[in-house]
PDB file of C-alpha atoms in Angstrom:
ATOM      1  CA  MET A   9      90.096  58.858 109.994  1.00 54.00           C
ATOM      2  CA  THR A  10      93.179  61.084 109.685  1.00 61.00           C
ATOM      3  CA  ASP A  11      96.727  59.704 109.891  1.00 62.00           C
ATOM      4  CA  ALA A  12      97.123  61.201 113.384  1.00 64.00           C
ATOM      5  CA  GLN A  13      93.856  59.628 114.551  1.00 69.00           C
ATOM      6  CA  GLN A  14      94.962  56.274 113.152  1.00 83.00           C
ATOM      7  CA  VAL A  15      98.254  56.448 115.060  1.00 86.00           C
ATOM      8  CA  VAL A  16      96.514  57.120 118.382  1.00 95.00           C
ATOM      9  CA  SER A  17      93.541  54.814 117.779  1.00 94.00           C
ATOM     10  CA  ARG A  18      94.836  52.322 120.359  1.00 96.00           C
ATOM     11  CA  VAL A  19      96.153  54.887 122.829  1.00 98.00           C
ATOM     12  CA  TRP A  20      94.346  55.308 126.136  1.00 98.00           C
ATOM     13  CA  ALA A  21      94.777  58.162 128.585  1.00 98.00           C
ATOM     14  CA  VAL A  22      94.740  58.296 132.377  1.00 98.00           C
ATOM     15  CA  VAL A  23      94.218  61.791 133.784  1.00 98.00           C
ATOM     16  CA  VAL A  24      95.026  62.283 137.464  1.00 98.00           C
ATOM     17  CA  HIS A  25      92.824  65.038 138.879  1.00 98.00           C
ATOM     18  CA  HIS A  26      92.791  66.811 142.218  1.00 96.00           C
ATOM     19  CA  ASN A  27      90.496  69.773 142.869  1.00 95.00           C
ATOM     20  CA  SER A  28      90.986  71.751 139.652  1.00 94.00           C
ATOM     21  CA  LEU A  29      87.881  71.531 137.479  1.00 95.00           C
ATOM     22  CA  GLU A  30      88.832  74.353 135.123  1.00 94.00           C
ATOM     23  CA  THR A  31      92.181  72.854 134.140  1.00 96.00           C
ATOM     24  CA  LEU A  32      90.693  69.337 134.030  1.00 97.00           C
ATOM     25  CA  GLU A  33      88.116  70.429 131.477  1.00 97.00           C
ATOM     26  CA  ALA A  34      90.792  72.007 129.277  1.00 97.00           C
ATOM     27  CA  THR A  35      93.024  68.926 129.510  1.00 98.00           C
ATOM     28  CA  ALA A  36      90.201  66.508 128.659  1.00 98.00           C
ATOM     29  CA  HIS A  37      89.183  68.492 125.572  1.00 98.00           C
ATOM     30  CA  ASN A  38      92.830  68.816 124.551  1.00 98.00           C
ATOM     31  CA  LEU A  39      93.123  65.014 124.576  1.00 98.00           C
ATOM     32  CA  LEU A  40      90.036  64.804 122.360  1.00 98.00           C
ATOM     33  CA  ASP A  41      91.646  67.264 119.952  1.00 97.00           C
ATOM     34  CA  GLU A  42      94.729  65.012 119.908  1.00 97.00           C
ATOM     35  CA  GLY A  43      92.599  62.099 118.704  1.00 97.00           C
ATOM     36  CA  ILE A  44      91.941  60.134 121.897  1.00 98.00           C
ATOM     37  CA  GLY A  45      88.226  59.356 121.975  1.00 97.00           C
ATOM     38  CA  PRO A  46      86.253  59.901 125.202  1.00 98.00           C
ATOM     39  CA  LYS A  47      85.758  56.171 125.716  1.00 97.00           C
ATOM     40  CA  ARG A  48      89.561  55.807 125.876  1.00 98.00           C
ATOM     41  CA  ILE A  49      90.018  58.491 128.546  1.00 98.00           C
ATOM     42  CA  VAL A  50      89.968  57.587 132.243  1.00 98.00           C
ATOM     43  CA  VAL A  51      89.836  60.440 134.757  1.00 98.00           C
ATOM     44  CA  VAL A  52      90.934  59.382 138.231  1.00 98.00           C
ATOM     45  CA  ASP A  53      89.628  61.946 140.701  1.00 98.00           C
ATOM     46  CA  ASN A  54      91.018  61.988 144.237  1.00 96.00           C
ATOM     47  CA  SER A  55      89.518  65.331 145.267  1.00 95.00           C
ATOM     48  CA  MET A  56      87.188  63.443 147.633  1.00 88.00           C
ATOM     49  CA  ASP A  57      84.621  65.832 149.129  1.00 85.00           C
ATOM     50  CA  ARG A  58      86.177  68.972 147.602  1.00 89.00           C
ATOM     51  CA  VAL A  59      84.515  68.376 144.235  1.00 92.00           C
ATOM     52  CA  SER A  60      81.113  66.752 143.737  1.00 94.00           C
ATOM     53  CA  GLU A  61      80.442  64.089 141.137  1.00 94.00           C
ATOM     54  CA  PRO A  62      77.866  66.236 139.259  1.00 95.00           C
ATOM     55  CA  GLU A  63      80.497  68.973 138.945  1.00 95.00           C
ATOM     56  CA  LEU A  64      82.965  66.493 137.492  1.00 96.00           C
ATOM     57  CA  VAL A  65      80.426  65.087 135.037  1.00 96.00           C
ATOM     58  CA  ARG A  66      79.581  68.595 133.792  1.00 96.00           C
ATOM     59  CA  ALA A  67      83.272  69.389 133.273  1.00 95.00           C
ATOM     60  CA  LEU A  68      84.040  66.250 131.258  1.00 97.00           C
ATOM     61  CA  PRO A  69      83.091  65.313 127.694  1.00 97.00           C
ATOM     62  CA  PRO A  70      80.337  62.677 127.513  1.00 97.00           C
ATOM     63  CA  GLY A  71      81.652  59.125 127.479  1.00 97.00           C
ATOM     64  CA  VAL A  72      84.782  59.707 129.575  1.00 98.00           C
ATOM     65  CA  HIS A  73      85.319  57.102 132.299  1.00 98.00           C
ATOM     66  CA  LEU A  74      85.273  58.680 135.766  1.00 98.00           C
ATOM     67  CA  LEU A  75      86.882  56.836 138.654  1.00 98.00           C
ATOM     68  CA  ARG A  76      86.635  58.416 142.101  1.00 97.00           C
ATOM     69  CA  VAL A  77      89.134  57.219 144.698  1.00 97.00           C
ATOM     70  CA  GLU A  78      90.433  58.205 148.113  1.00 96.00           C
ATOM     71  CA  ASN A  79      93.415  60.533 147.967  1.00 96.00           C
ATOM     72  CA  GLN A  80      96.331  58.149 148.384  1.00 96.00           C
ATOM     73  CA  GLY A  81      98.585  60.137 146.080  1.00 96.00           C
ATOM     74  CA  TYR A  82      99.661  60.324 142.453  1.00 97.00           C
ATOM     75  CA  GLY A  83     101.074  56.816 142.184  1.00 98.00           C
ATOM     76  CA  ALA A  84      97.955  55.209 143.635  1.00 98.00           C
ATOM     77  CA  ALA A  85      95.777  57.169 141.205  1.00 98.00           C
ATOM     78  CA  VAL A  86      97.919  56.106 138.230  1.00 98.00           C
ATOM     79  CA  ASN A  87      97.804  52.464 139.325  1.00 98.00           C
ATOM     80  CA  ALA A  88      94.010  52.593 139.757  1.00 98.00           C
ATOM     81  CA  GLY A  89      93.583  54.213 136.359  1.00 98.00           C
ATOM     82  CA  PHE A  90      95.768  51.637 134.632  1.00 98.00           C
ATOM     83  CA  ARG A  91      93.834  48.774 136.247  1.00 98.00           C
ATOM     84  CA  LEU A  92      90.625  50.202 134.773  1.00 98.00           C
ATOM     85  CA  VAL A  93      92.242  50.669 131.355  1.00 98.00           C
ATOM     86  CA  ASP A  94      93.506  47.090 131.459  1.00 97.00           C
ATOM     87  CA  LEU A  95      90.016  45.857 132.318  1.00 97.00           C
ATOM     88  CA  VAL A  96      88.051  47.892 129.786  1.00 97.00           C
ATOM     89  CA  ALA A  97      90.568  47.731 126.927  1.00 96.00           C
ATOM     90  CA  ALA A  98      90.900  43.971 127.441  1.00 93.00           C
ATOM     91  CA  GLY A  99      94.535  43.949 126.383  1.00 90.00           C
ATOM     92  CA  CYS A 100      93.981  46.034 123.234  1.00 94.00           C
ATOM     93  CA  ALA A 101      95.711  49.214 124.449  1.00 97.00           C
ATOM     94  CA  GLU A 102      98.932  49.817 122.547  1.00 97.00           C
ATOM     95  CA  ALA A 103     100.033  52.628 124.880  1.00 98.00           C
ATOM     96  CA  VAL A 104      98.744  54.474 127.940  1.00 98.00           C
ATOM     97  CA  LEU A 105      99.260  58.210 128.281  1.00 98.00           C
ATOM     98  CA  VAL A 106      99.442  59.392 131.902  1.00 98.00           C
ATOM     99  CA  VAL A 107      98.884  63.107 132.497  1.00 98.00           C
ATOM    100  CA  THR A 108      98.059  65.399 135.374  1.00 98.00           C
ATOM    101  CA  HIS A 109      95.031  67.644 135.173  1.00 96.00           C
ATOM    102  CA  GLU A 110      96.787  70.816 133.972  1.00 95.00           C
ATOM    103  CA  VAL A 111      98.758  69.440 131.002  1.00 98.00           C
ATOM    104  CA  LEU A 112      98.080  70.699 127.470  1.00 98.00           C
ATOM    105  CA  PHE A 113      99.656  69.145 124.359  1.00 98.00           C
ATOM    106  CA  SER A 114     100.676  70.985 121.219  1.00 97.00           C
ATOM    107  CA  GLN A 115      99.009  69.825 118.019  1.00 97.00           C
ATOM    108  CA  GLY A 116     100.110  66.351 116.985  1.00 97.00           C
ATOM    109  CA  ALA A 117     102.229  65.739 120.099  1.00 98.00           C
ATOM    110  CA  VAL A 118     100.329  62.629 121.233  1.00 98.00           C
ATOM    111  CA  ALA A 119     100.731  61.078 117.784  1.00 97.00           C
ATOM    112  CA  VAL A 120     104.506  61.670 117.967  1.00 97.00           C
ATOM    113  CA  LEU A 121     104.630  59.901 121.336  1.00 98.00           C
ATOM    114  CA  ALA A 122     102.579  56.989 119.999  1.00 98.00           C
ATOM    115  CA  GLU A 123     104.806  56.656 116.929  1.00 97.00           C
ATOM    116  CA  THR A 124     107.855  56.545 119.211  1.00 97.00           C
ATOM    117  CA  VAL A 125     106.402  53.662 121.242  1.00 97.00           C
ATOM    118  CA  ARG A 126     105.304  51.843 118.099  1.00 95.00           C
ATOM    119  CA  GLY A 127     108.588  52.355 116.290  1.00 95.00           C
ATOM    120  CA  ASP A 128     110.957  51.082 118.984  1.00 96.00           C
ATOM    121  CA  PRO A 129     109.972  47.994 121.014  1.00 97.00           C
ATOM    122  CA  SER A 130     112.669  48.785 123.585  1.00 98.00           C
ATOM    123  CA  VAL A 131     110.951  52.044 124.609  1.00 98.00           C
ATOM    124  CA  GLY A 132     109.017  51.561 127.833  1.00 98.00           C
ATOM    125  CA  ALA A 133     108.142  55.221 128.384  1.00 98.00           C
ATOM    126  CA  VAL A 134     108.271  58.359 126.256  1.00 98.00           C
ATOM    127  CA  ALA A 135     107.651  61.928 127.385  1.00 98.00           C
ATOM    128  CA  PRO A 136     107.237  65.194 125.487  1.00 98.00           C
ATOM    129  CA  LEU A 137     109.502  68.191 125.811  1.00 97.00           C
ATOM    130  CA  LEU A 138     107.801  69.847 128.759  1.00 97.00           C
ATOM    131  CA  THR A 139     107.333  73.579 129.183  1.00 96.00           C
ATOM    132  CA  VAL A 140     105.977  75.474 132.151  1.00 92.00           C
ATOM    133  CA  ARG A 141     103.384  78.243 132.085  1.00 79.00           C
ATOM    134  CA  GLY A 142     104.046  81.168 134.397  1.00 73.00           C
ATOM    135  CA  ALA A 143     103.341  84.842 134.905  1.00 61.00           C
ATOM    136  CA  SER A 144     106.350  85.775 132.768  1.00 68.00           C
ATOM    137  CA  GLY A 145     105.367  83.482 129.891  1.00 71.00           C
ATOM    138  CA  GLU A 146     106.318  79.953 128.915  1.00 81.00           C
ATOM    139  CA  GLY A 147     109.759  78.376 129.236  1.00 90.00           C
ATOM    140  CA  VAL A 148     111.368  74.956 128.989  1.00 93.00           C
ATOM    141  CA  TRP A 149     110.829  72.958 132.172  1.00 94.00           C
ATOM    142  CA  SER A 150     112.297  69.593 131.242  1.00 96.00           C
ATOM    143  CA  THR A 151     113.938  67.813 128.328  1.00 96.00           C
ATOM    144  CA  GLY A 152     114.302  64.767 130.552  1.00 97.00           C
ATOM    145  CA  GLY A 153     115.719  63.987 133.956  1.00 98.00           C
ATOM    146  CA  TYR A 154     119.042  62.716 135.223  1.00 98.00           C
ATOM    147  CA  LEU A 155     120.725  61.816 138.507  1.00 97.00           C
ATOM    148  CA  THR A 156     123.660  63.912 139.662  1.00 96.00           C
ATOM    149  CA  GLY A 157     127.104  62.274 140.063  1.00 94.00           C
ATOM    150  CA  CYS A 158     127.892  60.789 143.449  1.00 94.00           C
ATOM    151  CA  LEU A 159     124.835  62.030 145.322  1.00 96.00           C
ATOM    152  CA  ARG A 160     122.382  60.832 142.635  1.00 96.00           C
ATOM    153  CA  LEU A 161     119.875  63.620 143.179  1.00 97.00           C
ATOM    154  CA  PRO A 162     117.063  63.842 140.585  1.00 97.00           C
ATOM    155  CA  ARG A 163     117.392  66.917 138.389  1.00 96.00           C
ATOM    156  CA  HIS A 164     115.753  68.203 135.211  1.00 96.00           C
ATOM    157  CA  SER A 165     117.745  68.955 132.089  1.00 96.00           C
ATOM    158  CA  THR A 166     116.757  71.821 129.781  1.00 95.00           C
ATOM    159  CA  GLU A 167     119.306  71.014 127.065  1.00 92.00           C
ATOM    160  CA  LEU A 168     118.535  69.487 123.658  1.00 90.00           C
ATOM    161  CA  GLU A 169     120.690  66.920 121.881  1.00 86.00           C
ATOM    162  CA  VAL A 170     121.248  68.483 118.466  1.00 83.00           C
ATOM    163  CA  GLY A 171     120.327  66.366 115.453  1.00 83.00           C
ATOM    164  CA  ARG A 172     118.214  63.887 117.435  1.00 86.00           C
ATOM    165  CA  ASP A 173     114.462  63.194 117.230  1.00 87.00           C
ATOM    166  CA  TYR A 174     114.520  61.932 120.779  1.00 89.00           C
ATOM    167  CA  ALA A 175     116.969  61.432 123.618  1.00 95.00           C
ATOM    168  CA  THR A 176     117.372  58.555 126.037  1.00 97.00           C
ATOM    169  CA  VAL A 177     117.125  59.833 129.620  1.00 98.00           C
ATOM    170  CA  GLU A 178     117.297  58.386 133.119  1.00 98.00           C
ATOM    171  CA  TRP A 179     113.793  59.556 133.985  1.00 98.00           C
ATOM    172  CA  ALA A 180     111.056  61.889 132.736  1.00 98.00           C
ATOM    173  CA  ASP A 181     108.665  64.237 134.485  1.00 97.00           C
ATOM    174  CA  GLY A 182     105.489  62.431 135.538  1.00 97.00           C
ATOM    175  CA  ALA A 183     103.204  65.269 134.430  1.00 97.00           C
ATOM    176  CA  ALA A 184     103.014  63.716 130.952  1.00 98.00           C
ATOM    177  CA  VAL A 185     104.392  60.298 130.013  1.00 98.00           C
ATOM    178  CA  MET A 186     103.208  57.673 127.538  1.00 98.00           C
ATOM    179  CA  TYR A 187     103.899  54.094 128.634  1.00 98.00           C
ATOM    180  CA  ARG A 188     103.919  50.731 126.981  1.00 98.00           C
ATOM    181  CA  PRO A 189     101.328  48.737 129.004  1.00 97.00           C
ATOM    182  CA  SER A 190     103.936  46.178 130.080  1.00 97.00           C
ATOM    183  CA  ALA A 191     105.996  49.049 131.536  1.00 98.00           C
ATOM    184  CA  LEU A 192     103.150  50.704 133.420  1.00 97.00           C
ATOM    185  CA  GLY A 193     102.104  47.270 134.599  1.00 95.00           C
ATOM    186  CA  LEU A 194     105.179  47.244 136.849  1.00 97.00           C
ATOM    187  CA  GLY A 195     103.224  49.701 138.985  1.00 97.00           C
ATOM    188  CA  MET A 196     104.129  52.911 140.750  1.00 97.00           C
ATOM    189  CA  ASP A 197     105.381  52.731 144.328  1.00 96.00           C
ATOM    190  CA  GLU A 198     102.497  54.264 146.274  1.00 96.00           C
ATOM    191  CA  ARG A 199     104.573  55.001 149.378  1.00 95.00           C
ATOM    192  CA  TYR A 200     105.895  58.186 147.776  1.00 96.00           C
ATOM    193  CA  PHE A 201     102.398  59.767 147.717  1.00 95.00           C
ATOM    194  CA  LEU A 202     103.675  62.726 145.644  1.00 93.00           C
ATOM    195  CA  TYR A 203     106.940  63.424 143.810  1.00 96.00           C
ATOM    196  CA  MET A 204     109.755  61.077 142.733  1.00 97.00           C
ATOM    197  CA  GLU A 205     107.539  58.025 142.205  1.00 97.00           C
ATOM    198  CA  GLU A 206     107.957  58.441 138.446  1.00 98.00           C
ATOM    199  CA  VAL A 207     111.731  58.675 138.956  1.00 98.00           C
ATOM    200  CA  GLU A 208     111.697  55.374 140.845  1.00 98.00           C
ATOM    201  CA  LEU A 209     109.529  53.654 138.214  1.00 98.00           C
ATOM    202  CA  HIS A 210     111.676  54.890 135.341  1.00 98.00           C
ATOM    203  CA  LEU A 211     114.845  53.682 137.034  1.00 98.00           C
ATOM    204  CA  ARG A 212     113.203  50.276 137.418  1.00 98.00           C
ATOM    205  CA  LEU A 213     112.237  50.288 133.736  1.00 98.00           C
ATOM    206  CA  ARG A 214     115.824  51.008 132.767  1.00 98.00           C
ATOM    207  CA  ALA A 215     117.096  48.280 135.102  1.00 97.00           C
ATOM    208  CA  SER A 216     114.758  45.830 133.359  1.00 97.00           C
ATOM    209  CA  GLY A 217     116.159  46.736 129.929  1.00 98.00           C
ATOM    210  CA  MET A 218     113.535  49.226 128.751  1.00 98.00           C
ATOM    211  CA  LYS A 219     114.384  52.721 127.554  1.00 98.00           C
ATOM    212  CA  VAL A 220     112.940  56.002 128.839  1.00 98.00           C
ATOM    213  CA  VAL A 221     113.064  58.710 126.183  1.00 98.00           C
ATOM    214  CA  VAL A 222     111.947  62.274 125.484  1.00 98.00           C
ATOM    215  CA  ALA A 223     110.576  63.037 122.001  1.00 98.00           C
ATOM    216  CA  TYR A 224     111.639  66.547 121.018  1.00 96.00           C
ATOM    217  CA  ASP A 225     108.936  66.951 118.351  1.00 96.00           C
ATOM    218  CA  ALA A 226     106.228  66.453 120.987  1.00 97.00           C
ATOM    219  CA  ARG A 227     105.541  69.477 123.169  1.00 97.00           C
ATOM    220  CA  ALA A 228     103.346  69.832 126.236  1.00 98.00           C
ATOM    221  CA  SER A 229     102.905  72.562 128.818  1.00 97.00           C
ATOM    222  CA  GLN A 230     102.046  72.471 132.490  1.00 94.00           C
ATOM    223  CA  SER A 231     101.933  74.705 135.540  1.00 87.00           C
ATOM    224  CA  THR A 232     103.924  73.756 138.622  1.00 78.00           C
ATOM    225  CA  GLY A 233     104.614  75.134 142.055  1.00 73.00           C
ATOM    226  CA  GLY A 234     107.723  73.049 142.669  1.00 80.00           C
ATOM    227  CA  MET A 235     108.282  70.301 145.239  1.00 90.00           C
ATOM    228  CA  PRO A 236     107.414  70.981 148.902  1.00 93.00           C
ATOM    229  CA  SER A 237     110.322  70.508 151.291  1.00 94.00           C
ATOM    230  CA  TYR A 238     108.575  67.718 153.199  1.00 95.00           C
ATOM    231  CA  TYR A 239     108.355  65.449 150.146  1.00 95.00           C
ATOM    232  CA  GLU A 240     111.817  66.381 148.903  1.00 95.00           C
ATOM    233  CA  VAL A 241     113.436  65.353 152.204  1.00 96.00           C
ATOM    234  CA  ARG A 242     111.188  62.350 152.799  1.00 96.00           C
ATOM    235  CA  ASN A 243     111.218  60.877 149.316  1.00 97.00           C
ATOM    236  CA  ILE A 244     114.923  61.182 148.589  1.00 97.00           C
ATOM    237  CA  GLN A 245     115.386  58.703 151.439  1.00 96.00           C
ATOM    238  CA  LEU A 246     112.937  56.269 149.830  1.00 96.00           C
ATOM    239  CA  LEU A 247     114.582  56.613 146.430  1.00 97.00           C
ATOM    240  CA  HIS A 248     118.089  56.130 147.779  1.00 96.00           C
ATOM    241  CA  ARG A 249     117.295  52.941 149.637  1.00 93.00           C
ATOM    242  CA  ARG A 250     116.903  51.303 146.246  1.00 93.00           C
ATOM    243  CA  PHE A 251     118.939  53.453 143.894  1.00 95.00           C
ATOM    244  CA  GLY A 252     121.372  55.451 146.031  1.00 94.00           C
ATOM    245  CA  ARG A 253     125.101  54.822 146.170  1.00 92.00           C
ATOM    246  CA  ARG A 254     126.413  53.168 149.289  1.00 88.00           C
ATOM    247  CA  GLY A 255     128.458  55.639 151.278  1.00 89.00           C
ATOM    248  CA  PHE A 256     126.762  58.674 149.718  1.00 94.00           C
ATOM    249  CA  ARG A 257     123.159  58.282 150.909  1.00 92.00           C
ATOM    250  CA  HIS A 258     123.660  60.278 154.102  1.00 93.00           C
ATOM    251  CA  LEU A 259     125.513  62.993 152.199  1.00 95.00           C
ATOM    252  CA  ALA A 260     122.656  63.214 149.710  1.00 95.00           C
ATOM    253  CA  LEU A 261     120.101  63.592 152.491  1.00 95.00           C
ATOM    254  CA  ALA A 262     122.277  66.190 154.209  1.00 96.00           C
ATOM    255  CA  SER A 263     122.531  68.173 150.982  1.00 96.00           C
ATOM    256  CA  VAL A 264     118.765  68.147 150.340  1.00 96.00           C
ATOM    257  CA  THR A 265     118.015  68.940 153.988  1.00 96.00           C
ATOM    258  CA  ALA A 266     120.500  71.824 154.148  1.00 96.00           C
ATOM    259  CA  LEU A 267     118.957  73.491 151.095  1.00 94.00           C
ATOM    260  CA  ALA A 268     115.439  73.063 152.492  1.00 94.00           C
ATOM    261  CA  VAL A 269     116.452  74.491 155.888  1.00 95.00           C
ATOM    262  CA  ALA A 270     118.214  77.432 154.221  1.00 95.00           C
ATOM    263  CA  LYS A 271     115.090  78.196 152.202  1.00 91.00           C
ATOM    264  CA  ALA A 272     112.921  78.087 155.330  1.00 92.00           C
ATOM    265  CA  ALA A 273     115.383  80.359 157.149  1.00 93.00           C
ATOM    266  CA  ARG A 274     115.404  82.915 154.313  1.00 93.00           C
ATOM    267  CA  HIS A 275     111.655  83.244 154.589  1.00 91.00           C
ATOM    268  CA  SER A 276     111.554  82.904 158.405  1.00 93.00           C
ATOM    269  CA  ASP A 277     109.123  80.054 157.808  1.00 93.00           C
ATOM    270  CA  LEU A 278     108.798  77.967 160.960  1.00 93.00           C
ATOM    271  CA  THR A 279     106.115  75.775 159.345  1.00 94.00           C
ATOM    272  CA  ALA A 280     108.493  74.860 156.508  1.00 93.00           C
ATOM    273  CA  PHE A 281     111.258  74.073 158.990  1.00 93.00           C
ATOM    274  CA  ARG A 282     108.940  71.718 160.865  1.00 95.00           C
ATOM    275  CA  ALA A 283     107.991  70.100 157.546  1.00 95.00           C
ATOM    276  CA  VAL A 284     111.681  69.358 156.901  1.00 95.00           C
ATOM    277  CA  LEU A 285     111.973  67.657 160.300  1.00 95.00           C
ATOM    278  CA  ARG A 286     108.848  65.605 159.622  1.00 95.00           C
ATOM    279  CA  GLY A 287     110.229  64.634 156.228  1.00 95.00           C
ATOM    280  CA  MET A 288     113.430  63.366 157.818  1.00 94.00           C
ATOM    281  CA  ARG A 289     111.493  61.369 160.404  1.00 94.00           C
ATOM    282  CA  ASP A 290     108.934  59.893 157.993  1.00 95.00           C
ATOM    283  CA  GLY A 291     111.596  58.988 155.449  1.00 94.00           C
ATOM    284  CA  ARG A 292     113.459  56.981 158.069  1.00 90.00           C
ATOM    285  CA  ARG A 293     110.292  55.190 159.150  1.00 88.00           C
ATOM    286  CA  ALA A 294     109.142  54.177 155.673  1.00 78.00           C
ATOM    287  CA  ARG A 295     109.965  50.671 154.536  1.00 56.00           C
ATOM    288  CA  LEU A 296     110.480  49.186 151.094  1.00 48.00           C
ATOM    289  CA  VAL A 297     107.814  46.765 149.962  1.00 39.00           C
TER     290      VAL A 297
END
C-alpha cells in the first residue's frame, strides 16, 4: 500500500448523480485512481426513470454501492448517501468525500484533503481549489466562499492567500467537499433542493466551532452552468432567515431579484422572468424546520 493509499484508507466517498452516465463513469474511476476502493464509494442516483439500473451498473466499477432514490435534490441525496456510509462503515469512516458526478481530482488531491482533516481536529470540512472546465479552457472557479458585507450574499473568491497551505473560509462549493463524519452528521437542509444548502451547512459548522477550509495543494475540476434564477431568488430567502442581518434581508432579496430580472430582460426571456416571480413566492412560503 502506497503512502497516499494509506492516508485515504478510511475515506469514503458519496457521489451525487443525476442523468450523466459519461461523467459519472469518469468520476468513479478518478476516485479509484485517488485510492478510494470501490467498496468505499456510494453513488446516490436520483435520475429516476431517465437512467436504468443496468446502465448505471455498466458505468460503475464492480463493488461500488449504488443507491437509487427519488429526486428530492442535492441535500437529500447527500444525506441518504451519508446514512448508508454510516451504516456500512459502522463508525470506521475517518472522513467522507462528497462530490457531484462531473468532478475530477488532480493526482494526490484526495490524500491532501484527508491529511488536512486528520491533521487538524477543528476542521469540519475541507475543499480543494476548484477549477471549471469550459470551451475556452480551464480557469479558477473557487478558492472558497464568503458572504458580502451588509447584504451577506454568497460569493466565490478566486484569490489565494500567499504562503498558506490552506485558508479558512466561510463556506466552500458543494461540488467537492471532504467532511469529518460528525460534521456531515449535522445534515443538509433538504428544503433548498439545489444550491446554497452547502452554504447553510458550512455556516452552521462554523457556528458550532468547526472550521471550513480550502486546501490549495488539492485541485479538482468541474463543469457548471451557474445557478438558475428561480433557486437564486428562492434560496437566498431561506438562507437569510437563519443567517441574514436584520434590516438588510429585504435589501438582499431586492438586489438578487433586480439582477435576475435584468438578465431576463436582456434576453427577452419571459420564462426566466416567471421563474423569478415563482422564486419570490416559494421563498416566502418555505418554513424553517
